Coordinates of C-alpha atoms in Angstrom, one line a residue:
X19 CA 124.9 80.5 101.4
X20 CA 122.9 78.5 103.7
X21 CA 119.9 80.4 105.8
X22 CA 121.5 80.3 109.2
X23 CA 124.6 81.4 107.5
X24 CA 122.5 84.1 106.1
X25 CA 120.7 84.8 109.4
X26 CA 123.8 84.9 111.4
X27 CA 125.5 87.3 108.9
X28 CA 122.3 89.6 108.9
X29 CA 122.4 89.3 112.9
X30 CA 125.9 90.3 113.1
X31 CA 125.4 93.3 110.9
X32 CA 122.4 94.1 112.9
X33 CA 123.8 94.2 116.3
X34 CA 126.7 96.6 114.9
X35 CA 124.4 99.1 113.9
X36 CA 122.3 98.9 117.0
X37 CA 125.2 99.6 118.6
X38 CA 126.2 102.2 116.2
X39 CA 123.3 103.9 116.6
X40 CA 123.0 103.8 120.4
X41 CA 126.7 105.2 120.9
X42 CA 125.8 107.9 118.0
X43 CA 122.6 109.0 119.8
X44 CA 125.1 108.9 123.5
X45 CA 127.7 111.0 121.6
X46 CA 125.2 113.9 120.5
X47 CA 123.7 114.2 124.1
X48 CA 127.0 114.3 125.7
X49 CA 128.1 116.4 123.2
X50 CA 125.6 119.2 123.8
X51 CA 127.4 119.3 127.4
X52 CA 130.2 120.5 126.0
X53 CA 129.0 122.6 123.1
X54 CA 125.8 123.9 124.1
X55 CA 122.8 124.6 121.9
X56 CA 124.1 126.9 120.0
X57 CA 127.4 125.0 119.3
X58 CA 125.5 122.1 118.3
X59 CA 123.5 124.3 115.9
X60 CA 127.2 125.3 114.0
X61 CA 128.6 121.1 114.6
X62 CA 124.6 120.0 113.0
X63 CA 124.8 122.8 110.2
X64 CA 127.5 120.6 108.2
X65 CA 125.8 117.1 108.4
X66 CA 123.1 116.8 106.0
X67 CA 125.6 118.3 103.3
X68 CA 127.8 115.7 104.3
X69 CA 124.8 112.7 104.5
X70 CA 123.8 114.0 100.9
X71 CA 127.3 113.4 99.7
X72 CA 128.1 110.5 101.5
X73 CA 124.4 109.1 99.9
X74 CA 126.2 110.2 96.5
X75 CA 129.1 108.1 96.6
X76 CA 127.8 105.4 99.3
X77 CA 124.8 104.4 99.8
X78 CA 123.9 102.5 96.3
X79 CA 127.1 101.5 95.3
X80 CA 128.7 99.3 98.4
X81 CA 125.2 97.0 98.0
X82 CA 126.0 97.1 93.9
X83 CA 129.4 95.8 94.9
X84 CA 128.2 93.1 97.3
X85 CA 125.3 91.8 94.9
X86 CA 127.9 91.6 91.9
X87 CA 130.7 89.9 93.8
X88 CA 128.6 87.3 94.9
X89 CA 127.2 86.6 91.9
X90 CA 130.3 85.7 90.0
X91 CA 131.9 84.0 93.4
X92 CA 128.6 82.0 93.3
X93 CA 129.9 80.7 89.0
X94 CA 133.1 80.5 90.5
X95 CA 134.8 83.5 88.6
X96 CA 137.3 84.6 91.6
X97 CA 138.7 87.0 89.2
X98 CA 135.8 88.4 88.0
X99 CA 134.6 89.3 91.1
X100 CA 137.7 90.8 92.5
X101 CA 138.2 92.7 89.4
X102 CA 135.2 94.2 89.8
X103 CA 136.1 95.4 93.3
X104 CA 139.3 97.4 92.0
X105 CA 137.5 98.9 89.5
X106 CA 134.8 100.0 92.1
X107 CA 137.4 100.3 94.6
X108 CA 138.8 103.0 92.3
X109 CA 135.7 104.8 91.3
X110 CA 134.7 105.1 95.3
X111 CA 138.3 107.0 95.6
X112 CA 137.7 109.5 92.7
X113 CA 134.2 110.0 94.5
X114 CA 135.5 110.4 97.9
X115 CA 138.4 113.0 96.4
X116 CA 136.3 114.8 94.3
X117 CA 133.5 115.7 97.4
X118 CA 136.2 116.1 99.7
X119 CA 138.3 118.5 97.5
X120 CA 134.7 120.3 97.1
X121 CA 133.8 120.5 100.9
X122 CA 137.3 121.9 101.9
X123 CA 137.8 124.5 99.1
X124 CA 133.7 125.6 99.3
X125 CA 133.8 125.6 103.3
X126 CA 133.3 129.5 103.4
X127 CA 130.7 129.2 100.7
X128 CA 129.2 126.4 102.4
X129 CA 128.7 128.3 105.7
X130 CA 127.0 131.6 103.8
X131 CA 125.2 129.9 102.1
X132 CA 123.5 128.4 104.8
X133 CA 123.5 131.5 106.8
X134 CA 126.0 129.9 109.5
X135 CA 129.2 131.4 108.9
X136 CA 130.2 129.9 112.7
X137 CA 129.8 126.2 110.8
X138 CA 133.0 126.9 108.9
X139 CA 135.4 125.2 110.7
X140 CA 133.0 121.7 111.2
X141 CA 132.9 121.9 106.9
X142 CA 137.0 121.9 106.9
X143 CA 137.1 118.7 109.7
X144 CA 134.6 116.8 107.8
X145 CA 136.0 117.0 104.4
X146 CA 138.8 114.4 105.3
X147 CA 135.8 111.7 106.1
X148 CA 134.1 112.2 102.4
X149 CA 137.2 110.8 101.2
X150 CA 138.0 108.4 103.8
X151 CA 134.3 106.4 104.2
X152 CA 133.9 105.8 100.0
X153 CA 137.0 104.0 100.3
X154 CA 135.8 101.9 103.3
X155 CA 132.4 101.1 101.4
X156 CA 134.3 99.7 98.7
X157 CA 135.7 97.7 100.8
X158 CA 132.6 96.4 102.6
X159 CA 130.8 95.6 99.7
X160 CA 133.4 92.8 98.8
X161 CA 133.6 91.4 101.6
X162 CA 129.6 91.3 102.1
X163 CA 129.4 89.9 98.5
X164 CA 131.9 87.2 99.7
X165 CA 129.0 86.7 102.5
X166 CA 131.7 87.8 105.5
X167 CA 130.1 90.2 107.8
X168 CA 132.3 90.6 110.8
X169 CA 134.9 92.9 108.9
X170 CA 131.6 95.4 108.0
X171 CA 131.0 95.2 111.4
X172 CA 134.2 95.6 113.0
X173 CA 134.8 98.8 111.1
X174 CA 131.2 100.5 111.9
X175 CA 132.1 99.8 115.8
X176 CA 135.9 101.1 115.6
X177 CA 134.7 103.5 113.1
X178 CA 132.1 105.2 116.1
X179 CA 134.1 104.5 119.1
X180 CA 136.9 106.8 117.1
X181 CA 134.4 109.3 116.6
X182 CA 133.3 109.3 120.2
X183 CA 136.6 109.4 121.6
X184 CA 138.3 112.0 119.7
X185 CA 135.2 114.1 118.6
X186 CA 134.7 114.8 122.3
X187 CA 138.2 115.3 123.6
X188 CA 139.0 117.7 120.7
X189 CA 135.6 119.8 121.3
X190 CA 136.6 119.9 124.8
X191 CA 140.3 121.2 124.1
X192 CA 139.0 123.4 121.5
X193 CA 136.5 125.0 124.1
X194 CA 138.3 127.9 125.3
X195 CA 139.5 129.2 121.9
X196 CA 135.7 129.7 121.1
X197 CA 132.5 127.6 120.2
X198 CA 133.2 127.9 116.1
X199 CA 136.5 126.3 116.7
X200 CA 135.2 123.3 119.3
X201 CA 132.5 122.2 117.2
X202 CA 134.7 121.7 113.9
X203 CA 136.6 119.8 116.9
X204 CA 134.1 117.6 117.7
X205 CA 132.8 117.0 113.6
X206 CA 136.6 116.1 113.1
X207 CA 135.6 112.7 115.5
X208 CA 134.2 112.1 112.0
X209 CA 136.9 112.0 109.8
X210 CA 139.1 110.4 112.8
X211 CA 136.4 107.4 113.1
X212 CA 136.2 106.9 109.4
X213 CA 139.9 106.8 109.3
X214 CA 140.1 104.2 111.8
X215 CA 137.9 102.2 110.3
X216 CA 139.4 102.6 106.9
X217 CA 142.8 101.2 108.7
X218 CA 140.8 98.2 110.4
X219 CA 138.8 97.3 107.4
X220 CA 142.1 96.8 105.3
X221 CA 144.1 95.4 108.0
X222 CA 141.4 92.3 107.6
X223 CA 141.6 92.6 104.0
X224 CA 145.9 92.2 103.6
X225 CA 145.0 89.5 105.8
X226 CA 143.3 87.1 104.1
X227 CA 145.1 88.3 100.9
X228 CA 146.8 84.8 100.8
X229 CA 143.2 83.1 100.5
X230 CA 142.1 85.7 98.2
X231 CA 145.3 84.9 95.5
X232 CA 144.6 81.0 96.1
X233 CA 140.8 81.8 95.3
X234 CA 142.1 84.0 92.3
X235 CA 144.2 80.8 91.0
X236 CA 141.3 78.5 91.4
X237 CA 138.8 80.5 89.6
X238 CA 137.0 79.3 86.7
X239 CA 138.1 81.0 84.0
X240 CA 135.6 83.1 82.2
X241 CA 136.2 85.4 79.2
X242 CA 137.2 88.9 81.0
X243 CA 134.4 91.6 81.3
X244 CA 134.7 94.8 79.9
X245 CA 135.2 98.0 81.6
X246 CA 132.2 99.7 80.4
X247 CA 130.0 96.3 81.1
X248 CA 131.1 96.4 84.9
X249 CA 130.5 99.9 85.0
X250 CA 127.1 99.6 84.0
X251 CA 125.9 96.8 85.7
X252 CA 127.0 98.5 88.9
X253 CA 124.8 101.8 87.8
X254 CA 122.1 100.2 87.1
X255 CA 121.7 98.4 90.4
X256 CA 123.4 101.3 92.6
X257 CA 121.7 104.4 91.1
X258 CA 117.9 104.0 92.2
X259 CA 119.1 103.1 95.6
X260 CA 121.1 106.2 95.6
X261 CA 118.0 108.5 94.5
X262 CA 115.8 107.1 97.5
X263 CA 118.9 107.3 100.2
X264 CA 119.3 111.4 98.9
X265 CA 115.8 112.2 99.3
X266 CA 116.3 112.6 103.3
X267 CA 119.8 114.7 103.0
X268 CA 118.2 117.0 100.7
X269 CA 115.1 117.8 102.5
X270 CA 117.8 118.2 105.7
X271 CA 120.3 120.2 103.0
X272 CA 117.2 122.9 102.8
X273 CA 115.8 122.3 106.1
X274 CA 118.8 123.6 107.5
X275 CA 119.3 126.3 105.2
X276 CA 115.4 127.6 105.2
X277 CA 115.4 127.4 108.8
X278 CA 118.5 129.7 109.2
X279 CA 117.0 132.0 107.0
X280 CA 113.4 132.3 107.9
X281 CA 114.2 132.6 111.9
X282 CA 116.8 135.7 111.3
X283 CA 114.0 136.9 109.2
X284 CA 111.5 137.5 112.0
X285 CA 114.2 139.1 114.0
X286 CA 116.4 136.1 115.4
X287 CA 120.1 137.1 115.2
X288 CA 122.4 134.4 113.6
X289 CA 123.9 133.1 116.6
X290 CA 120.3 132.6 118.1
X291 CA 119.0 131.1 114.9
X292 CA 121.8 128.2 115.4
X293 CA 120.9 127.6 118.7
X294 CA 117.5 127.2 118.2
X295 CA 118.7 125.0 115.2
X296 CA 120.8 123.4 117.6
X297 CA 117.4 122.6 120.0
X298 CA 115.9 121.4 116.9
X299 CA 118.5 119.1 114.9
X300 CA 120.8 118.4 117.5
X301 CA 118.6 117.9 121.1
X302 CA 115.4 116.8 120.1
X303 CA 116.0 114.9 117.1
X304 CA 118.5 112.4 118.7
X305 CA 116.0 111.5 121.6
X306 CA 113.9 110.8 118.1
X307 CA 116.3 108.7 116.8
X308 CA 116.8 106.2 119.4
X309 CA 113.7 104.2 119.3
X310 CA 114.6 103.7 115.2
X311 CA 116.9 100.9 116.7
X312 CA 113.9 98.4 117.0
X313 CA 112.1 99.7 114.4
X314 CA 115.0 99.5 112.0
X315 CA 115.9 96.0 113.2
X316 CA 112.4 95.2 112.2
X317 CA 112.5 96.7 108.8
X318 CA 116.0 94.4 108.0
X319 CA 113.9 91.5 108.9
X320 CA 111.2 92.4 106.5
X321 CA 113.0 92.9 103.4
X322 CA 114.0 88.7 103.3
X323 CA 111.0 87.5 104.6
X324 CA 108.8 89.5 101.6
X325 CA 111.4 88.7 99.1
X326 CA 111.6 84.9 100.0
X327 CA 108.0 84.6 100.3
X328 CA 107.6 86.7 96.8
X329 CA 110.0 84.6 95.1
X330 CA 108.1 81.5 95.8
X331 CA 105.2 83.2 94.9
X332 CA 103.5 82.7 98.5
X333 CA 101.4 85.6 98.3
X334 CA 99.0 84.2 101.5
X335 CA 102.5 84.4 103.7
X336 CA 103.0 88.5 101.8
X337 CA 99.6 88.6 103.5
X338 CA 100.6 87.9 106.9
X339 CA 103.9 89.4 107.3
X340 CA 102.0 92.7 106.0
X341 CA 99.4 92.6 108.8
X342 CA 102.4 91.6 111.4
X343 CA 104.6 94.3 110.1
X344 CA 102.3 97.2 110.3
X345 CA 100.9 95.4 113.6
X346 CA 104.2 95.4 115.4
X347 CA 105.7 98.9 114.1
X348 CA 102.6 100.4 115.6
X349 CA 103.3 98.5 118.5
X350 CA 107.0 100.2 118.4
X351 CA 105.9 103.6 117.0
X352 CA 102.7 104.6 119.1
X353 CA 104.3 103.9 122.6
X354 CA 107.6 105.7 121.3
X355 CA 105.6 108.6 120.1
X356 CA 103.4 109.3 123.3
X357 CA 105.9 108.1 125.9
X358 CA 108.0 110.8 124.6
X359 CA 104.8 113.2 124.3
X360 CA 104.0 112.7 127.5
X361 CA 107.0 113.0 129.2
X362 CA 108.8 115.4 126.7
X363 CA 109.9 118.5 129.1
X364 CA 110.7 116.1 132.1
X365 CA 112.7 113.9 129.5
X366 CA 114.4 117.0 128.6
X367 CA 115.3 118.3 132.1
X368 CA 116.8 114.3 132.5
X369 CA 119.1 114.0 129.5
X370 CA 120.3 117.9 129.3
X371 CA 120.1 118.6 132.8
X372 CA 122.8 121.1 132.9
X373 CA 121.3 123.5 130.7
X374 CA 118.6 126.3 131.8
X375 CA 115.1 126.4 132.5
X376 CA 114.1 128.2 129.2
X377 CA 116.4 125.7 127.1
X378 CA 114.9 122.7 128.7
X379 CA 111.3 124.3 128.4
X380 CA 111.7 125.3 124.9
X381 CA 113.4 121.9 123.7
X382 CA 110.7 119.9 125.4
X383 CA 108.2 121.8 123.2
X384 CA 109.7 120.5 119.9
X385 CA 110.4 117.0 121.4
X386 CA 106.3 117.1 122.3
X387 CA 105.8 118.2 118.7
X388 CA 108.4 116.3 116.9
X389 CA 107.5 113.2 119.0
X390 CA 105.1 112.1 116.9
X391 CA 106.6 112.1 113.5
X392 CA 107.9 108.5 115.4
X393 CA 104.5 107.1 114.6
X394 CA 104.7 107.4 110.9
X395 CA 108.8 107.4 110.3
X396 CA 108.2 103.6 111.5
X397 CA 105.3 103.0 109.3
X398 CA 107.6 104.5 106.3
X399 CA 110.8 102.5 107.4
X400 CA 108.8 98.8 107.7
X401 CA 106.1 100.0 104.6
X402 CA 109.6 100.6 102.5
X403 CA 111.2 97.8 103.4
X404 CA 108.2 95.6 102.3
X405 CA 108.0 97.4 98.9
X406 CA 112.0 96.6 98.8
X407 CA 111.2 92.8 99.5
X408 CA 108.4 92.7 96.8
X409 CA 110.8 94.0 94.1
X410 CA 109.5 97.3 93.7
X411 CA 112.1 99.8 95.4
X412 CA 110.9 103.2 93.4
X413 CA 107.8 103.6 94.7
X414 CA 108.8 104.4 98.4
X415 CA 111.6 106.8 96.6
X416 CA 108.4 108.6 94.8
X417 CA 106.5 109.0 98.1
X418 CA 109.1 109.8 100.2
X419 CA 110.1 113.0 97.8
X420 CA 106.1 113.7 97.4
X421 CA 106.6 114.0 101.5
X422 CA 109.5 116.0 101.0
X423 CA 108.2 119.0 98.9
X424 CA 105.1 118.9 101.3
X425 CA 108.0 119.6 104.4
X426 CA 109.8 122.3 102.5
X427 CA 106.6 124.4 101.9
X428 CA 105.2 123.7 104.7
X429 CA 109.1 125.0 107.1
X430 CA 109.0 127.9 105.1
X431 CA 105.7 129.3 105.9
X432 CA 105.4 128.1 109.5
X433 CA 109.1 128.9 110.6
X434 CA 108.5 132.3 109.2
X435 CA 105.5 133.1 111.3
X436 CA 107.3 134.2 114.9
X437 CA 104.8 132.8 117.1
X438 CA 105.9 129.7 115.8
X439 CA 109.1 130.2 114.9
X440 CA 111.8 126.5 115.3
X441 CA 108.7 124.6 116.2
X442 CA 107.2 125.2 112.2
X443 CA 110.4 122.5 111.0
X444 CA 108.9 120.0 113.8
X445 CA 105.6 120.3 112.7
X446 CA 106.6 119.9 108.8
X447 CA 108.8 116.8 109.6
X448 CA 105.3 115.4 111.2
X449 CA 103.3 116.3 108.3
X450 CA 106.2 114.8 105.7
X451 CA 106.7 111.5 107.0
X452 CA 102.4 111.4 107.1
X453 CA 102.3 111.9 103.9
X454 CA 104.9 109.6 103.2
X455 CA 103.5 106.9 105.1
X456 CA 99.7 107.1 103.8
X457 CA 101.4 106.8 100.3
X458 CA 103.4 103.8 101.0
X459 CA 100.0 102.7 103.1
X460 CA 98.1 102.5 99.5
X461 CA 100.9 101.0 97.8
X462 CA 101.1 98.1 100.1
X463 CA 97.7 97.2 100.5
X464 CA 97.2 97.5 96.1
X465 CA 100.2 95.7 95.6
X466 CA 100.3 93.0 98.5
X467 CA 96.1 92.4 98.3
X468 CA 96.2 92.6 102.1
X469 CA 93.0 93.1 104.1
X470 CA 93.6 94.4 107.7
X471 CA 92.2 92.9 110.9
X472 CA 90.8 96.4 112.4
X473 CA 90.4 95.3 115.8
X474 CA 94.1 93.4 116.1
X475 CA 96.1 95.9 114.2
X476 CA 94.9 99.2 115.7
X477 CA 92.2 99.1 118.4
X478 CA 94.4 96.7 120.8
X479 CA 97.5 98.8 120.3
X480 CA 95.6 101.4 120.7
X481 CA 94.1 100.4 123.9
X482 CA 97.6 99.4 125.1
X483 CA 99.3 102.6 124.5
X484 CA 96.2 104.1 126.1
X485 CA 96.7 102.3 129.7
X486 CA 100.1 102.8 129.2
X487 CA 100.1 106.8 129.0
X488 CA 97.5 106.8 131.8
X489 CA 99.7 105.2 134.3
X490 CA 103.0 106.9 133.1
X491 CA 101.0 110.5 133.5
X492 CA 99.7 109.0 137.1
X493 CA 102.9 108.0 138.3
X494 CA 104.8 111.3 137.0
X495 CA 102.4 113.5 138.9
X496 CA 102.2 111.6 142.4
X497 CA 106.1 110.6 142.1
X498 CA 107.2 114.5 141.2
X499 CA 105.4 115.4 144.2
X500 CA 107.7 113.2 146.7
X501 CA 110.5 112.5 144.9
X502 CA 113.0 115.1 143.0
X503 CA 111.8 114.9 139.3
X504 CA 114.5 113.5 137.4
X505 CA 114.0 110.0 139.7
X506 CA 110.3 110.5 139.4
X507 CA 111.2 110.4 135.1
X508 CA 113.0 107.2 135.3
X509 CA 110.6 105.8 137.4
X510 CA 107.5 106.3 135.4
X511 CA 109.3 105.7 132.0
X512 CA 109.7 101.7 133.5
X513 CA 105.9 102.0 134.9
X514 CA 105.2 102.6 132.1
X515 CA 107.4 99.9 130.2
X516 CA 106.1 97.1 132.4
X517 CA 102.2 98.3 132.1
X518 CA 102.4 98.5 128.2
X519 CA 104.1 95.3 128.0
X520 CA 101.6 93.2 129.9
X521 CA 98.8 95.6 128.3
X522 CA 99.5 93.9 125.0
X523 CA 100.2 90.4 126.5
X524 CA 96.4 90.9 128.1
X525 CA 95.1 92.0 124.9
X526 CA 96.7 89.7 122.9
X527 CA 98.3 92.5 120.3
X528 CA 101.5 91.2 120.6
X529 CA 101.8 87.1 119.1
X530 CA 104.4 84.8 118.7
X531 CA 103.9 85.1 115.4
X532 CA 104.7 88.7 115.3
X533 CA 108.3 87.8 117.9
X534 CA 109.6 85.7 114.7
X535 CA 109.7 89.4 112.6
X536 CA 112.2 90.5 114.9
X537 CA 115.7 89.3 115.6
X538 CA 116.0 86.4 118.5
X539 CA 112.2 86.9 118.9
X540 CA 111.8 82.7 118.7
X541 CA 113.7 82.5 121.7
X542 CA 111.7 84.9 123.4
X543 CA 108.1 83.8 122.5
X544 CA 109.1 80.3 123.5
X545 CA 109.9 81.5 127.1
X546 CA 106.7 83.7 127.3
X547 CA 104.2 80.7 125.6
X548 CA 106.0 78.6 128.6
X549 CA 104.3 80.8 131.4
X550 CA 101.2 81.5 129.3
X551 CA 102.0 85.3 128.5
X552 CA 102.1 84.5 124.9
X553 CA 99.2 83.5 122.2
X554 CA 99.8 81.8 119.2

């Protein structure tokens, strides 16, 4: 596979889940106009049960799949490679059925045991998607090990435009025969989406079965594997990438079920527990999770640029993409953090302007809180993905679960203190992914050698972000005061955006350098070196 081949594919995966994510983070907010908070507490109760389970049978085993196939496509051995997908392809069914079939006859369990017995319709719509996504993995990992990207693709977008579409028109039908009822409603958009891109992601494959056969006939032929040789090949590669892609799911899987608990503790009934759940998980966290779509973008480009530069054993180039790594995330992660700090209750009162004063109020004080767990999720996400590229995928894993335990201790003592109360899980999510990040932090610069310019890599962000918040607080205040609020938002949100951005053109933070780390940066640095806003 050639590198623009490579690039391309890795570009068209990455736009897909931009997108993904974007129409994800759209549905959530829209879907909180239907549900309300406490709705969205009972729909958010059944996702990290089913993230943990989808992590079981997904996460290591479609990129097992892909590394495999390609391998023996790249000796020739056609039918190797597509034996190895049935036998996968089989394994990922009996996976999907077995946490399906667990889901759907547990549901009532499920919702007792995490004191949300409201969630138990959302644990009956999801089950069909436990079954349904394995079996689209399987599929994805063959065709990404035969280095075709569009039908991944294809399938994420169809899969989350399904969700979209029927997850809100069934919450909305649902509405009038109770909350319980319209939020298993809208987590059915989830089975729905997966099934649709189950449909599309075979459709391609029948497709090109003709090519596939006339690949099968040409193959080389190599004495046949056995069962138990493919089987452990596949563990081996897809089991410490499951461990580290569980660690999140479970720290959610207790979150949600310490949270429950520990509010109806200090006198919080059960439906008021969900809501402010609902606040938490489900209003807060996805204005969180929409800045992760550069930051993420930036980790993919990490992972081959360490691991090319490893593999020739360039550690001076390690040494650079390091400081340029941790230079630009902080350049994504410190605005991102105080923007949202800054502007968190206004924010609020933009995006859920339909709900009451007290809900806005009260969700704008977690958003301020939970704001700037951004600055070190982003350090964790790019430090990871360098530890990825240098070979050495554990030690993130480790530090990650070390910041885990740290979050679970720290949600059940501050959630359980009243004045406190939902805003203990914000502040523990802060404290996890510092740990988390300092850890990684250590590991990077022992393993990597790195030495870190001081003045470049904090003090000019640092200045940048400062100017920025200055004239985003300036323009809020005098703006508010003329203009109705929700206007005077937008309008400092881009003040701010175009004062940051020429902040760290001034400073020189931001080099062209840096632009290649992110995807179509070259293009971009070329047009700002042009007009002199760029350094080298």
């Amino acid at each position: 596979m050639t590198k623009e081949n490579f690039l391309k594919g890795a570009a068209i995966l990455g736009i897909a889940g931009v997108l993904a994510k974007i129409l994800g983070s759209v549905y959530r907010i829209t879907l909180y106009y239907v549900l309300t908070d406490v709705g969205i507490g009972y729909y958010q109760t059944v996702y990290p049960l089913y993230n943990f389970l989808l992590a079981i049978s997904t996460a290591g085993f479609p990129v097992a799949v892909a590394k495999l196939v390609a391998e023996k496509r790249a000796l020739g051995d056609y039918k190797g490679a597509h034996r190895l997908f049935k036998i996968t392809f089989f394994g990922f069914l009996f996976a999907g059925m077995a946490t399906s079939i667990f889901v759907l006859a547990g549901a009532g369990y499920l919702s007792n045991l995490f004191s949300n017995k409201n969630a138990y319709y959302s644990y009956i719509a999801i089950a069909p998607a436990l079954m349904l996504v394995p079996i689209m993995s399987a599929f994805r990992g063959y065709f990404q090990g035969r280095q075709t990207m569009i039908p991944t693709a294809a399938s994420q977008l169809v899969e989350q435009l399904f969700r979209v579409a029927i997850g809100l028109f069934l919450a909305y039908q649902f509405l009038g025969r109770g909350l319980p009822l319209a939020a298993g409603g809208a987590t059915f958009g989830a089975s729905a989406g997966a099934l649709a891109g189950t449909i599309v992601i075979m459709i391609i494959y029948f497709s090109q079965r003709k090519y596939i056969k006339q690949e099968i006939r040409n193959s080389v032929d190599y004495p046949k594997e056995s069962l138990n040789s493919v089987i452990k090949k596949v563990l081996l590669i897809a089991i410490p990438i499951t461990i580290g892609a569980s660690i999140v799911p479970i720290m959610n899987n207790i979150d949600v079920a310490i949270v429950m608990r520990r509010l109806q503790s200090i006198g919080f009934t059960e439906t008021e527990a969900s809501g402010l759940y609902g606040r938490l998980a489900g209003m807060a966290q996805t204005l969180i999770n929409l800045p992760q779509v550069l930051s993420v973008a930036l980790a993919m480009s990490l992972v081959p640029a360490v691991s090319d530069a490893f593999a020739r054993k360039n550690y001076a180039k390690i040494s650079k993409i390091v400081r340029s790594g941790v230079r630009v995330t902080l350049l994504i992660g410190l605005p991102s953090a105080l923007g949202l700090y800054i502007l968190s209750t206004p924010i609020i009162e933009l995006v859920y302007f339909v709900s009451d004063l007290e809900t806005q109020q009260s969700v704008g004080s977690i958003l301020a809180i939970l704001s700037f767990s951004l600055i070190f999720l982003t350090l964790v996400q790019s430090l990871t993905a360098i530890m990825q590229g240098l070979g050495k995928p554990m030690i993130p894993v480790k530090n990650l679960a070390i910041g885990a335990v740290v979050k679970i201790i720290l949600t059940y003592v501050l959630t359980g203190i009243p004045e406190i109360g939902v805003k203990g899980a914000a502040l523990s999510t802060v404290a996890a992914y510092l740990v988390a990040a300092v850890l990684n932090f250590i590991a990077v610069m022992k393993h990597t050698r790195t030495s870190l310019n001081f003045v470049n890599v904090f003090v000019k962000p640092i200045i940048s972000v400062i100017l920025m918040v200055v004239f985003v607080k300036l323009s809020y205040v005098f703006l508010s005061s003329i203009i109705i609020s929700k206007i005077a938002t937008l309008a400092s949100i881009i003040v701010g955006s175009l004062v940051y951005g020429f902040a760290l053109l001034v400073t020189g933070a931001i080099t062209s350098r840096d632009f290649e780390l992110l995807p179509g940066g070259r293009k971009l640095s070329r047009v700002l070196n042009a007009i002199g806003l760029l350094r080298e």
